[in-house]
């Protein structure tokens, strides 16, 4: 006679129950959900069918109302045994041991159970029975198998049973999670258990568990993970955009945030001491590492060459493990987790934090307001799920009764009673499996409310949210839906910001309010898989052609990582007219005189540190031939001789002239040598970008209210107006400006032209902005210049 373990109801019944079970898993929780009503798990037997343990404990004799005619049969005597020798093997088991018990279907994996008690009944104790507590495999639990479940993982359930000792196949080992990760080798009979499982409610104890990686998943000991040398967090290769092969070749690894930090530190030039640091419980040298993992070639290549690698193993993973196939008999070597920090890690920890400190940002804002390097990361795609395909109305899939010989499976009579479930289908009729949510994109957009890039120095990293996982309770149901899409992260930048890859090409010029650019695309959501039993797999596959299976099954169920990119943001103010000149020439005074802007004005050099913008109102009375629209003026910091060598404030702020179409030179006519001052500024402009000198410009000889200026006004005007060539290349100006907007660097070399070779000023005007003398004439000239260069239209900046 062949004995098999008797567990579980008919599959149909279980699936129906599971479909009614709402999904409750949230975040790292590993709970399989709760039911309001008492629910049967796939394994939970209908209590009427299973032999309740209590029933074999001698109970008090029943009080019979009528005396029996025949004497009651004496109950067989029962003996509790301390140990039992498994039939057909030398294995001896005793209470507390884990055993494998035969499944009714020989093609199925044996059940794992913990022996609670051994009893012998019958004449001479010939009938030995064991009280067992079942271990559930993840796919047998209500929540189903999740990506973080190991192939050798089992849950200790509260489901008890009494079985014939003849169903015991052999002894096995169920380790705690910690013990399991420390095993040198994992045999076919080795399992691990980290959760207790309540088979009635489908809940787990503990119901929370530590999560790792960007995907925030609990640790699956089957999967390779890489540890960041700096922050010590663990990452899946797929989550950092690497294949397992590539990950194994890595010698040093720093996660994105640590890498960005390290980069900043490297840029700041902090010298550090390099020391190899060993951490973790096991400190091994090269030889002991190789001996420890001698059975794992994959790990050997990973660990030996670098000293700086790290790892949890994944060599033993096989699709059949994930799909519920029989455990492989071969012995796989399990390397111990070893973490060896590399030099970069030590350096990172010792280096001070990079980036300008907040005080510097406040005091020297002019150095940082128009340039920033940021890194953005789009959200990862949500994960798909490994789903169980519920059996159809046909009972060919229904498991046979696991009852011992002679037992009758009452549920057999319900053949074909299962309801037909209508699934969402693709256009070709195949079952549409739910997808993880799309990760959030990252978009930069021009916002008029933003004035500078200073904020990006204090927060240089921006991450969008990840997509939601497929909310599945393990079973494929008609109510399943895709994971929620991650929200797009929209980052406002000042109007006029040029976005480029770090040390790379220009991505966009956000020159108009509302302009936007998608800089990082969110990862695609992972697809779901059907975890069908062997005998149904063919059918399930036929139903669902979009199911992809691979050796790396998990990659398929995992969402794709979101894009990550380092960006350089360069602000070029959007202005039509640029005011340039030496410090104290009166540029800010001029801006405040003709616009509503109120810049700082003072009698000392470099009062202005950052460009000030002002809006010149339009004048419709001027008519069509004049520039009657409004224009924006930018007052730039003062230039001095040698600015191109970094003197004064340097000349980097001259980038803000790029979008201007007309330049106004403000010259202090009361200065010692106004003509030379004018030439200095022209020369600095030429050194920065010779094309600036080809733009129409007006010279304002300021402060003519002062007697010193008044005396020489006419000679100064003559001298300046005669400097330069007569011809003006107005027609080319527009084209040049728009091209320059996208050119990365100014051109200063290879230009043989002298100052005198460039066009003369359109007009030289004597003015006193303080006394409002010559203002109207100056405005007229500015408008004329604007009208000329834009041909009556506003330019596309
Ligand atoms: N007498 C006289 N003084 C003037 C005139 N315009 C400006 N000033 C004075 O010149 C000084 C400098 O003026 P600002 O407007 O700050 O000069 P700036 O060119 O902006 O100087 P920086 O910001 O340092 O580059 C102030 O004291 C003004 O009052 C003018 O027309 N006549
Ligand atoms: Mg100023």
Coordinates of N, CA and C and ligand atoms in Angstrom, one line a residue, residues 587-588 600 607-608 612 635-636, ligand 2:
X587 N 25.5 102.6 -14.9 CA 24.7 101.7 -15.6 C 23.4 101.4 -14.8
X588 N 23.5 101.2 -13.5 CA 22.4 100.9 -12.7 C 21.5 102.1 -12.6
X600 N 20.7 98.3 -6.9 CA 21.5 99.1 -5.9 C 22.4 100.0 -6.7
X607 N 29.1 97.6 -7.3 CA 27.8 97.6 -6.6 C 26.9 96.5 -7.1
X608 N 27.0 96.4 -8.4 CA 26.1 95.4 -9.1 C 27.0 94.1 -9.2
X612 N 20.8 92.9 -13.4 CA 19.5 93.4 -13.0 C 18.7 93.6 -14.3
X635 N 21.2 95.2 -16.8 CA 22.3 95.9 -16.3 C 23.3 94.9 -15.8
X636 N 24.5 94.9 -16.4 CA 25.5 93.9 -16.0 C 26.5 94.5 -15.1
Ligands
LIG2 MG1 25.6 99.0 -10.9

